[in-house]
mmCIF file of C-alpha atoms and ligand atoms in Angstrom:
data_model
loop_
_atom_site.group_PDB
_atom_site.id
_atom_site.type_symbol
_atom_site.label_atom_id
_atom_site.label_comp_id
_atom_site.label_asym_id
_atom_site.label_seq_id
_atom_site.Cartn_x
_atom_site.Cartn_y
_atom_site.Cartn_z
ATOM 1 C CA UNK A 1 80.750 10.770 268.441
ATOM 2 C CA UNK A 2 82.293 9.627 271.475
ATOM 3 C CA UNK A 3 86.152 9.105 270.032
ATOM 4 C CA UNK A 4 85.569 12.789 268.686
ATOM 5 C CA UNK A 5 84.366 14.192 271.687
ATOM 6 C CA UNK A 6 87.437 12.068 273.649
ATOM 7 C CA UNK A 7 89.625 14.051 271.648
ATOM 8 C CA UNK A 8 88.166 16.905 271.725
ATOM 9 C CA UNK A 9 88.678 16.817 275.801
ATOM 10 C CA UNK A 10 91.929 15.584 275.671
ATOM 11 C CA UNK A 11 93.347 18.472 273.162
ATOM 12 C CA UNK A 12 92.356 20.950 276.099
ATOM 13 C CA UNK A 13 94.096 19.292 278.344
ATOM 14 C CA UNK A 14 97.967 20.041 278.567
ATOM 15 C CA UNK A 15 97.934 17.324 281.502
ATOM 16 C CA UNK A 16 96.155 14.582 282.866
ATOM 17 C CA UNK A 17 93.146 14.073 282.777
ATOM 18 C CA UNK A 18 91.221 11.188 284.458
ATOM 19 C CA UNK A 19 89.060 8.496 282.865
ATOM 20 C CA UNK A 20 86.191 9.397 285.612
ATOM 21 C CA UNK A 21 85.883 13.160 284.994
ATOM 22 C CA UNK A 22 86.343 12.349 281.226
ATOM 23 C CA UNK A 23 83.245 9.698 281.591
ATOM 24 C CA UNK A 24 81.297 12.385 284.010
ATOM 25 C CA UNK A 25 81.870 15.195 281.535
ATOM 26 C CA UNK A 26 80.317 13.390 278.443
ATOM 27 C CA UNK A 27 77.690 11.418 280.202
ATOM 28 C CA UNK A 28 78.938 7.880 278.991
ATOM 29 C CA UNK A 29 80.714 4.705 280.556
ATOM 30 C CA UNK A 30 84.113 4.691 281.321
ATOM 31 C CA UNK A 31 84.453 1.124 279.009
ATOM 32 C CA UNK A 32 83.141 3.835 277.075
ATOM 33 C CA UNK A 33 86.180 6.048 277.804
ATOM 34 C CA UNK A 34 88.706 3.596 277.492
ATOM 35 C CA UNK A 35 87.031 1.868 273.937
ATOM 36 C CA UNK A 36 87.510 5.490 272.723
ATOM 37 C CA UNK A 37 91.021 6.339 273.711
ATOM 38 C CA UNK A 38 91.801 2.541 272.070
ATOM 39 C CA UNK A 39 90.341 3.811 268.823
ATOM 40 C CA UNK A 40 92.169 7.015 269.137
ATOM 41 C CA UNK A 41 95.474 4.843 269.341
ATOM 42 C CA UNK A 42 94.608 2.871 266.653
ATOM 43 C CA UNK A 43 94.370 6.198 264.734
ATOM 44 C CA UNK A 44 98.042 7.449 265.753
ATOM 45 C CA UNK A 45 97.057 9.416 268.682
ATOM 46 C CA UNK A 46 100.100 8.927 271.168
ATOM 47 C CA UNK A 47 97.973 8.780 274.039
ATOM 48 C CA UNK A 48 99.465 8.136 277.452
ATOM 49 C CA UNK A 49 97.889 6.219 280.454
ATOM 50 C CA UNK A 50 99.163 6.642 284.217
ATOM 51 C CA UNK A 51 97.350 4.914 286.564
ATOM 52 C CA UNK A 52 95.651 7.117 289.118
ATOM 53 C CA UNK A 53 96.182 10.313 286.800
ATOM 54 C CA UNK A 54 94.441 9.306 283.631
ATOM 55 C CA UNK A 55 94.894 10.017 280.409
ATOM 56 C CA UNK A 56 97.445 12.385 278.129
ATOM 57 C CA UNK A 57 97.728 13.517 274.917
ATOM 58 C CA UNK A 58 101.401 13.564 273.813
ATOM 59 C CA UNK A 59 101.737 16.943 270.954
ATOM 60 C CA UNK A 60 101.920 14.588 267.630
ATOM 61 C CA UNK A 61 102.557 17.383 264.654
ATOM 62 C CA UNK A 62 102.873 14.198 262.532
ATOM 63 C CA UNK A 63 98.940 13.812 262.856
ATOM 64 C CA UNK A 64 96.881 16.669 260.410
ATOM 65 C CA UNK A 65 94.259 14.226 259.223
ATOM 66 C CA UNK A 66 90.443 15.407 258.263
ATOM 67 C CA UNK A 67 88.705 13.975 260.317
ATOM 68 C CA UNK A 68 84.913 15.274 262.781
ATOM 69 C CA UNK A 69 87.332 14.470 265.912
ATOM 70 C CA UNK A 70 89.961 17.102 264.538
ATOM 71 C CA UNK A 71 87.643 19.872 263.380
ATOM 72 C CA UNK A 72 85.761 19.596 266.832
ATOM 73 C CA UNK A 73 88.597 21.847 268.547
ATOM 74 C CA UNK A 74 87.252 24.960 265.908
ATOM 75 C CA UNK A 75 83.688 23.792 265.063
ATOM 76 C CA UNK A 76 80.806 24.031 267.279
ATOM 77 C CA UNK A 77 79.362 20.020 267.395
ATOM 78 C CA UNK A 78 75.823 21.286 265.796
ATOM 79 C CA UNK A 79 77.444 22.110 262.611
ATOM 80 C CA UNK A 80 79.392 18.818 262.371
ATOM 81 C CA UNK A 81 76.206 17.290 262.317
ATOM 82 C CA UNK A 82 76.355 18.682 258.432
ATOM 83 C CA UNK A 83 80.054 17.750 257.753
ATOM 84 C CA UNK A 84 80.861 14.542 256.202
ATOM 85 C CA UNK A 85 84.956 13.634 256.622
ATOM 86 C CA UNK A 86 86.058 11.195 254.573
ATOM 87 C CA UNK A 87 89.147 9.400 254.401
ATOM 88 C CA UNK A 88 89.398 8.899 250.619
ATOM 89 C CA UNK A 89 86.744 9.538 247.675
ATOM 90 C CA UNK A 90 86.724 9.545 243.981
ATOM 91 C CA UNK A 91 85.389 13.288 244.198
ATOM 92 C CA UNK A 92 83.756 15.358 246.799
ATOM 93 C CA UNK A 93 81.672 17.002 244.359
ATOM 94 C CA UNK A 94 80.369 13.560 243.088
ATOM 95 C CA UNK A 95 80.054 12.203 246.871
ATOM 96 C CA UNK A 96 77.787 15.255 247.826
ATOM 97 C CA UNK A 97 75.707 15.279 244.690
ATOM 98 C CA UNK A 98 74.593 12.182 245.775
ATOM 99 C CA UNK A 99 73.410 13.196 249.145
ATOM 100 C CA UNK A 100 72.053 16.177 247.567
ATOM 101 C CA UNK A 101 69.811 13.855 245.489
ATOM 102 C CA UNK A 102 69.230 12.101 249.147
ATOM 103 C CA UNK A 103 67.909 14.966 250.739
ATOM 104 C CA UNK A 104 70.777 16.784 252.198
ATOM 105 C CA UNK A 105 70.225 19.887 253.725
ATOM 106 C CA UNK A 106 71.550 23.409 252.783
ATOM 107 C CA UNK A 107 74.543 24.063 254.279
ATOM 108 C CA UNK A 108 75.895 20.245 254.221
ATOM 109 C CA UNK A 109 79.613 19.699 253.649
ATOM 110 C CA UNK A 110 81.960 16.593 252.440
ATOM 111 C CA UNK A 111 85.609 16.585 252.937
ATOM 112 C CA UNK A 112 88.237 14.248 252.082
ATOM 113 C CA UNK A 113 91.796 13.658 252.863
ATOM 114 C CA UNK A 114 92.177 12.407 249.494
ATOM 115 C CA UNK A 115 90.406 12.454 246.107
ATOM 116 C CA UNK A 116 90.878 9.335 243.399
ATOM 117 C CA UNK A 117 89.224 11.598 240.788
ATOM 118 C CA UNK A 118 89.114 14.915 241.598
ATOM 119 C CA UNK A 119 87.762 17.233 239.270
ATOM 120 C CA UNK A 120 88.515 20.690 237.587
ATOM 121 C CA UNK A 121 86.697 23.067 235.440
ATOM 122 C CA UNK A 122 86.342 22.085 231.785
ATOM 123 C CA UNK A 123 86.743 18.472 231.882
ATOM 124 C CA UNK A 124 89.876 18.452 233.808
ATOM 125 C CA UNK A 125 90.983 16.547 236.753
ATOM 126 C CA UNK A 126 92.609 17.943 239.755
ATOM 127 C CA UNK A 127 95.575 16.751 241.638
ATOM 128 C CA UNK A 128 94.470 15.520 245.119
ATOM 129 C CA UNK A 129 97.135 14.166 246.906
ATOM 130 C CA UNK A 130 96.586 11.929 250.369
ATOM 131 C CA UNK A 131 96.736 14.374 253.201
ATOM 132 C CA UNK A 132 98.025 17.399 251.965
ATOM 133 C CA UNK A 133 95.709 19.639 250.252
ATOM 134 C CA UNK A 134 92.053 20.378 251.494
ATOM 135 C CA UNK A 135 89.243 18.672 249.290
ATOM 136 C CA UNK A 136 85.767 20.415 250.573
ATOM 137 C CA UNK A 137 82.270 20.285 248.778
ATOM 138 C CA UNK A 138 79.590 22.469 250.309
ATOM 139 C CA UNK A 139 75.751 22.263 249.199
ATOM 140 C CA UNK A 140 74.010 25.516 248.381
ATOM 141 C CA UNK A 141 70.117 25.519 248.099
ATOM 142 C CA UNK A 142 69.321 29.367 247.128
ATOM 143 C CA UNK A 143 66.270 30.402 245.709
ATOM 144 C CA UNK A 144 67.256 31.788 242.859
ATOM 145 C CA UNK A 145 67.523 31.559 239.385
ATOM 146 C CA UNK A 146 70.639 30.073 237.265
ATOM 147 C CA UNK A 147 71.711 33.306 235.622
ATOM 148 C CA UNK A 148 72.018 34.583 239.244
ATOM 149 C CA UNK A 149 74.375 31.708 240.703
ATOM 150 C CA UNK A 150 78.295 33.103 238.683
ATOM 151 C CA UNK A 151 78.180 35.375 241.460
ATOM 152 C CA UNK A 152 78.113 32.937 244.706
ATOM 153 C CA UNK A 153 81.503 31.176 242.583
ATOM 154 C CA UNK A 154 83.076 34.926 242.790
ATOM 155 C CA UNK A 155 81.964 35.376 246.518
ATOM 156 C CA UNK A 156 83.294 31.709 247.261
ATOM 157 C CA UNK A 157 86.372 33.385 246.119
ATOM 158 C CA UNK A 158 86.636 36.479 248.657
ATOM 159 C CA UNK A 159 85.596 33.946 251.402
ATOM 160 C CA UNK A 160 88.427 31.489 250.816
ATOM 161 C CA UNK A 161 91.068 33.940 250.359
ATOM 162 C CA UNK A 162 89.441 35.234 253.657
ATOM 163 C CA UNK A 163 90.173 32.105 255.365
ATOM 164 C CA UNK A 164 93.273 31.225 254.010
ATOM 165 C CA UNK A 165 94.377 35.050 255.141
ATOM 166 C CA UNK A 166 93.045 34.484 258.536
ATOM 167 C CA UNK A 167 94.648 31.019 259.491
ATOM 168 C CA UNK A 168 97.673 31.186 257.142
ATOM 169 C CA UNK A 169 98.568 35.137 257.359
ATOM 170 C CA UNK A 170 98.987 35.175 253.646
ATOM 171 C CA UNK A 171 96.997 36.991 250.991
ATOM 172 C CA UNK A 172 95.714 34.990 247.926
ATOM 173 C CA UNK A 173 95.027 37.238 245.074
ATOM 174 C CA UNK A 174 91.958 36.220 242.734
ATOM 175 C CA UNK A 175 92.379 35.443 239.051
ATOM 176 C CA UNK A 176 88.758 36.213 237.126
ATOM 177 C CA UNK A 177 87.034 34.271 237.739
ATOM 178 C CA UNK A 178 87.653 32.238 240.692
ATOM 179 C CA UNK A 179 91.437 30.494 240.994
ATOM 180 C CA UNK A 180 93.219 31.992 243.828
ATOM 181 C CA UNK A 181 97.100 32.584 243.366
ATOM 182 C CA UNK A 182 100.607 32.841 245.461
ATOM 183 C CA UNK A 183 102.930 35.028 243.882
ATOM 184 C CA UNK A 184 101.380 34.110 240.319
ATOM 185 C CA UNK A 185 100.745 30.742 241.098
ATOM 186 C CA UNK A 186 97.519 28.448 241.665
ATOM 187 C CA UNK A 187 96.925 27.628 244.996
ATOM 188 C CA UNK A 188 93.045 26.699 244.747
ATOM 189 C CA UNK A 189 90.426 26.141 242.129
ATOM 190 C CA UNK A 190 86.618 26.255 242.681
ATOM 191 C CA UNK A 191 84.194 23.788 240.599
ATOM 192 C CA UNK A 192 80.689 25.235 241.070
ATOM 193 C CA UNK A 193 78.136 22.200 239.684
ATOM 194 C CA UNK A 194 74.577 23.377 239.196
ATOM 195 C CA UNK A 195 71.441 21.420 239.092
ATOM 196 C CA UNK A 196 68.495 22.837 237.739
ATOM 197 C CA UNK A 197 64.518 21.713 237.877
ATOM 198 C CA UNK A 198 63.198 20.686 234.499
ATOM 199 C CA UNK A 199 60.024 22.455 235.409
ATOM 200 C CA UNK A 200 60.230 26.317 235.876
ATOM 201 C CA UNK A 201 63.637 26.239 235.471
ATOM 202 C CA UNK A 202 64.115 27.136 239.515
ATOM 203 C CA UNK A 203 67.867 25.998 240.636
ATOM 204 C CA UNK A 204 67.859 23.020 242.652
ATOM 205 C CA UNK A 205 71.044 22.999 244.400
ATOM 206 C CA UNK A 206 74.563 24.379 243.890
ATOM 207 C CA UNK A 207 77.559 22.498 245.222
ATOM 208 C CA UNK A 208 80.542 24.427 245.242
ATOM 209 C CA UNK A 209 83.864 22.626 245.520
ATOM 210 C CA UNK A 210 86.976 23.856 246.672
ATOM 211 C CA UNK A 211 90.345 22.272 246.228
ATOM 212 C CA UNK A 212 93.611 24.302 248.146
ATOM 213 C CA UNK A 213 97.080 22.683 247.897
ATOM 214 C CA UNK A 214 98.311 23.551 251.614
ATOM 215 C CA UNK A 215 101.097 21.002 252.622
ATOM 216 C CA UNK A 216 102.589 20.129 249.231
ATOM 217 C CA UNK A 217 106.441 20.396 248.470
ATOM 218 C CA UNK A 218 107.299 21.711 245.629
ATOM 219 C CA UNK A 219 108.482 18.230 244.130
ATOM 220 C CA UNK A 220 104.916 17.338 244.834
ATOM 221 C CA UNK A 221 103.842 18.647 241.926
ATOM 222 C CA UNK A 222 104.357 17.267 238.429
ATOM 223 C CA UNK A 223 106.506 18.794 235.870
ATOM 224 C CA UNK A 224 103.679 19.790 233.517
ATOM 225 C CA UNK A 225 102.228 22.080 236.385
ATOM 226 C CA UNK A 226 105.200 23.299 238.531
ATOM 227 C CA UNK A 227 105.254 26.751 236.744
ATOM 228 C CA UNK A 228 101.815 27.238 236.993
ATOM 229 C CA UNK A 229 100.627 25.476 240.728
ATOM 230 C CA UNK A 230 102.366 25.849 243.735
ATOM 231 C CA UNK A 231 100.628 25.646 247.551
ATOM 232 C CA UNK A 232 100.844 27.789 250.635
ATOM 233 C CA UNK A 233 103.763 25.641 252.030
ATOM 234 C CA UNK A 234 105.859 25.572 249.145
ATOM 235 C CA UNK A 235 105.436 29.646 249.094
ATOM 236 C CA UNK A 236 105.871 30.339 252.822
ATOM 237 C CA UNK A 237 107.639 27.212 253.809
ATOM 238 C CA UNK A 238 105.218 27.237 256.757
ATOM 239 C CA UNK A 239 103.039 23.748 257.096
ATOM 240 C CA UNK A 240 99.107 24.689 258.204
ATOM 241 C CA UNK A 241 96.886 22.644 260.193
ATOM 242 C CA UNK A 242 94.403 21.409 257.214
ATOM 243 C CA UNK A 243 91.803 20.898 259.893
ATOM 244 C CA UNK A 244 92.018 24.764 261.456
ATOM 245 C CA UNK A 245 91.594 25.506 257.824
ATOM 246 C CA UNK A 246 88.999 23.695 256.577
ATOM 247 C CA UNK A 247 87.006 24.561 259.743
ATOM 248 C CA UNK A 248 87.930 28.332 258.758
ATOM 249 C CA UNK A 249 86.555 28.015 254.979
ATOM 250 C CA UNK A 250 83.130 26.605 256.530
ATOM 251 C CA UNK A 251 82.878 29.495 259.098
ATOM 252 C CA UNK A 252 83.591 32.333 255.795
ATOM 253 C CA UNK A 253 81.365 30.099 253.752
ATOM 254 C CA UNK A 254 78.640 29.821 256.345
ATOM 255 C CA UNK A 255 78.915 33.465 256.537
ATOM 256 C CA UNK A 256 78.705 34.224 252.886
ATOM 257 C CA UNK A 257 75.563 32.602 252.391
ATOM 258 C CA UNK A 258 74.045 34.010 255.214
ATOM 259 C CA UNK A 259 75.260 37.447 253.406
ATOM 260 C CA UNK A 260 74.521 36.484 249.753
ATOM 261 C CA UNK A 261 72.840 38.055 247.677
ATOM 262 C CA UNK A 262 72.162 41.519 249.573
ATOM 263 C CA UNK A 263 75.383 42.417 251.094
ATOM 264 C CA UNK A 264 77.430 42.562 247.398
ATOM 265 C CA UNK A 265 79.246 45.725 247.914
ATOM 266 C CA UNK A 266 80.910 44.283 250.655
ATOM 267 C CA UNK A 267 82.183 41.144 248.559
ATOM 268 C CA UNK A 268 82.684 42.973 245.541
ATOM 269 C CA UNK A 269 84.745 45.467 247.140
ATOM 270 C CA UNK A 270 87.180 42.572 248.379
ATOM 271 C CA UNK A 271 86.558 40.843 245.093
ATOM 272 C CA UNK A 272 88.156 43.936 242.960
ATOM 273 C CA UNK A 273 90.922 44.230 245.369
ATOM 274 C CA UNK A 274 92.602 41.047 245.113
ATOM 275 C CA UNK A 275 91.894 40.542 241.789
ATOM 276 C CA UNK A 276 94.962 40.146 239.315
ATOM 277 C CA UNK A 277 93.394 40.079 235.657
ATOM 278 C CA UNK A 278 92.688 43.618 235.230
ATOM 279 C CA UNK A 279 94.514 45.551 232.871
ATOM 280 C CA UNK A 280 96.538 42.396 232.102
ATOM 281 C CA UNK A 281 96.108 41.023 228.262
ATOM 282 C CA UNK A 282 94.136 37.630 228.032
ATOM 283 C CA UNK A 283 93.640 34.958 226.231
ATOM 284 C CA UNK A 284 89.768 34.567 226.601
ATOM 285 C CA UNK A 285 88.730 30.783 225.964
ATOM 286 C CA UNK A 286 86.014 29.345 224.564
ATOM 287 C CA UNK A 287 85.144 25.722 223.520
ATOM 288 C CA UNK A 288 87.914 24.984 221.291
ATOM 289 C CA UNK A 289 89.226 28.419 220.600
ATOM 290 C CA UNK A 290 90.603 31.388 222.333
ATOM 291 C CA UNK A 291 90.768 35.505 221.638
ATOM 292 C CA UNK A 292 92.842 38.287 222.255
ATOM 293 C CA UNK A 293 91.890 40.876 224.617
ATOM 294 C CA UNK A 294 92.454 43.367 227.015
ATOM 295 C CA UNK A 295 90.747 42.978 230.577
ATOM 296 C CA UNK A 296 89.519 45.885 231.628
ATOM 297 C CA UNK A 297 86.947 46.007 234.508
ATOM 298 C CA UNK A 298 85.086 44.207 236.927
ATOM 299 C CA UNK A 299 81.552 45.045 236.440
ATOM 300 C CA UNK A 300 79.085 44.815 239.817
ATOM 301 C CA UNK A 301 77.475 41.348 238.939
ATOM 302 C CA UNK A 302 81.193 40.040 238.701
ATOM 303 C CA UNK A 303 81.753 39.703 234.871
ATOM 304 C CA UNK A 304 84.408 40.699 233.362
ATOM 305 C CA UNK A 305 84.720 43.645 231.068
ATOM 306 C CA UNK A 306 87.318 42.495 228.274
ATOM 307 C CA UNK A 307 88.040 44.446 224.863
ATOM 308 C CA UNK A 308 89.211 42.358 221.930
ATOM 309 C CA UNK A 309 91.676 43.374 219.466
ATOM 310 C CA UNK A 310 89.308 44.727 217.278
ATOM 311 C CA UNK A 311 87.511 47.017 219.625
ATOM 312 C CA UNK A 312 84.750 45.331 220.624
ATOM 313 C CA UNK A 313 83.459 45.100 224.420
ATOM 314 C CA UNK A 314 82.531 41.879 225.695
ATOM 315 C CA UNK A 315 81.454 41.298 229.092
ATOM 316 C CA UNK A 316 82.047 37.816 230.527
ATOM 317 C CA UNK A 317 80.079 36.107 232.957
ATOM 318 C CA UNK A 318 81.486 32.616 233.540
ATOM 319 C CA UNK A 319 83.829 30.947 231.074
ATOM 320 C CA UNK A 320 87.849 30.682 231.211
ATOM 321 C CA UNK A 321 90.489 33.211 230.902
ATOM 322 C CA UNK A 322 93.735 32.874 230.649
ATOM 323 C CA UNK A 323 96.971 35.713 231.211
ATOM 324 C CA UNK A 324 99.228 35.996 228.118
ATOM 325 C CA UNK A 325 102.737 35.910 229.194
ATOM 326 C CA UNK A 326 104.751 39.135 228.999
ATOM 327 C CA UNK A 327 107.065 39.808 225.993
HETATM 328 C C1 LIG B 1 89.555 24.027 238.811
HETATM 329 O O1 LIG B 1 90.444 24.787 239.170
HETATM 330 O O2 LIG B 1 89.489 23.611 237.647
HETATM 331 C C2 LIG B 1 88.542 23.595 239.820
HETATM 332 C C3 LIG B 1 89.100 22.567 240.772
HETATM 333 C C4 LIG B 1 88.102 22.154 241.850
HETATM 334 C C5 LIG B 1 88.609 21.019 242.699
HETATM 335 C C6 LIG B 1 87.693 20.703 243.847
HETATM 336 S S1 LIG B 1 88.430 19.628 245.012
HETATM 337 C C7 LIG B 1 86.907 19.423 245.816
HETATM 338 C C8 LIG B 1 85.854 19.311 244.732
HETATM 339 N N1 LIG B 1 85.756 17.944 244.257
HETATM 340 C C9 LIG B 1 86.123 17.836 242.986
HETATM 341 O O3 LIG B 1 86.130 16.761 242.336
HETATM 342 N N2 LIG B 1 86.488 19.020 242.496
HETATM 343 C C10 LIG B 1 86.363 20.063 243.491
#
C-alpha cells in the first residue's frame, strides 16, 4: 500500500513535502518513496520534484479514477483492507460472488471503474461506462432467513440516496422498489443476488450491487434510454468526485447493516418519504405479463400495497413495477 499511502500524504499537502519526512512518516525507504511517486506518475499524477523541497502534488481535476489510493483521503485504511478497486470487470456482482465462495468476509466490497457486463434486474444488462458512473458490490452475511432479505434492498435504497444527498446536495427520490430517480429519471439501480444453503434453507450471503450514473453527459446515454436514465451531472451540471462518493455509500452502507434489522422505523420513515410510486397508477409486472393497478401504500416490511382494477388488494414484496404515463 505504499503508492496509496504516498498519495494519501501528498493530497494533504498544499506544498512541499520532502522525500525524508515522507519516508519517516510511513516507516519505509526513501527508494521506497521515490518507486512510489514513479508509479503515481505513471498513473497521471502530475507530481512535481524540487530538489531540497521534495515532492508536490499539482490539483489534476482530470484524475477521478477508483482506485484504494483515492478512497484513502475518506476511508479509514482498516476498512480498505475489505475493498477491492478494480480497473475494469465483466460485473462486480459476478467478481464478488466469487470471493464470496472464497471466503470473503461480511462487509467486503468490489468496485470498478468500468463493467464489460454489467447487470440489471430481470435479465438485463446495465450500462457501465469507463470512469463515469460508480460500479460497487458489497457482501452481506445476515443471519436470517430469505423471506426476510426484500427489506435490506429497500434500506440499500434510503442509504444511497443518503449518500448521494450528503456528497452531491441533491435528493434522489425512490421508485418501489429500489431505483432511485432525478426529476423522474433513473439515476441508480440495485441488483440484490441471494445465495441460499441447500440444507435448512439459512441464507448464505447477499451481495447487493449498486450501479449510479454520476459523470455522464447526456449524449452518454443511448437513444433507447435517454427519456428514462439520466445521472447526477447531466441533472445538476455539477461533476462529483466518484471516489468521495463511493467512500460515502460504504460509510451509509456500513451503517445500515450495523442498524438492520432493529432500527426499521428509522429507514422506513426515510423510505416512505422519498418514495414516488404511491398514489401513482402502475403497471405491475410479472414474468411475461403486466396488470393495472393503483399503488397505494407502503406497508412496514416494505411491500407495496397495490389495488388492481378489479378491486382486489395485492401486496408486493419484490418483483417490478412500472409508472403508467399520464393521459
Ligand atoms: C437494475 O436497475 O436493474 C439493477 C442494476 C444494478 C447494477 C449494478 S452495477 C454493480 C453491480 N454489478 C452488476 O453487474 N450489477 C450491479
Amino acid at each position: 500500500m505504499t503508492k496509496e499511502k504516498v498519495l494519501a500524504i501528498l493530497k494533504q499537502n498544499e506544498s512541499f513535502i520532502s522525500g525524508e519526512k515522507i519516508s519517516a512518516g510511513l516507516g519505509v525507504s526513501r527508494m521506497a518513496v521515490s518507486s512510489a511517486v514513479k508509479a503515481l506518475r505513471n498513473d497521471g499524477y502530475d507530481i512535481i520534484s524540487v530538489t531540497n523541497k521534495g515532492y508536490l502534488l499539482q490539483d489534476n481535476p482530470l484524475i477521478d479514477k477508483l482506485t484504494t489510493g483515492e478512497l484513502m483521503s475518506y476511508l479509514p485504511e482498516e476498512r480498505l483492507e475489505n475493498v477491492l478497486c478494480l480497473d475494469v470487470t465483466d460485473s462486480t456482482n459476478t467478481k464478488l460472488r466469487e470471493l464470496a465462495f472464497d471466503n470473503a468476509p461480511a462487509g467486503y466490497v468490489v468496485i470498478a471503474n468500468q463493467q464489460t457486463n454489467g447487470r440489471g434486474r430481470r435479465g438485463r444488462s446495465f450500462l457501465s461506462p469507463k470512469d463515469t458512473g460508480i460500479y460497487l458490490s458489497i457482501l452481506l452475511r445476515p443471519d436470517c432467513l430469505p423471506h426476510e432479505c426484500p427489506t435490506i434492498t429497500a434500506w440499500t435504497a434510503v442509504a444511497v440516496s443518503n449518500a448521494i444527498q450528503k456528497v452531491t446536495g441533491v435528493s434522489p427520490s425512490i421508485k418501489w422498489v429500489n431505483d432511485l430517480l432525478l426529476n423522474e429519471k433513473k439515476i441508480c439501480g440495485i441488483l440484490s443476488e441471494l445465495s441460499v444453503e441447500s440444507e435448512g434453507g439459512h441464507v448464505q450471503h447477499i451481495i447487493v450491487g449498486i450501479g449510479i450514473n454520476v459523470n455522464e453527459s447526456e449524449e452518454d446515454f443511448p437513444d433507447e434510454i435517454k427519456n428514462i436514465g439520466t445521472s447526477i451531472y447531466a441533472e445538476t451540471g455539477k461533476k462529483t468526485s466518484r471516489a468521495q462518493l463511493a467512500a460515502a455509500v460504504i460509510n451509509e452502507l456500513d451503517t445500515m447493516m450495523e442498524k438492520w434489522p432493529q432500527e426499521r422505523d428509522q429507514y422506513l420513515e426515510q423510505y416512505r418519504k422519498r418514495n414516488i410510486t404511491i398514489g401513482k397508477d402502475i403497471q405491475v409486472i410479472s414474468g411475461n405479463s403486466s396488470q393495472n393497478a393503483k399503488a397505494l401504500e407502503i406497508n412496514e416490511d416494505f411491500s407495496l400495497k397495490v389495488m388492481y382494477e378489479d378491486g382486489t388488494i395485492a401486496h408486493l414484496s419484490s418483483g417490478e413495477v412500472s409508472t403508467r404515463l399520464s393521459p
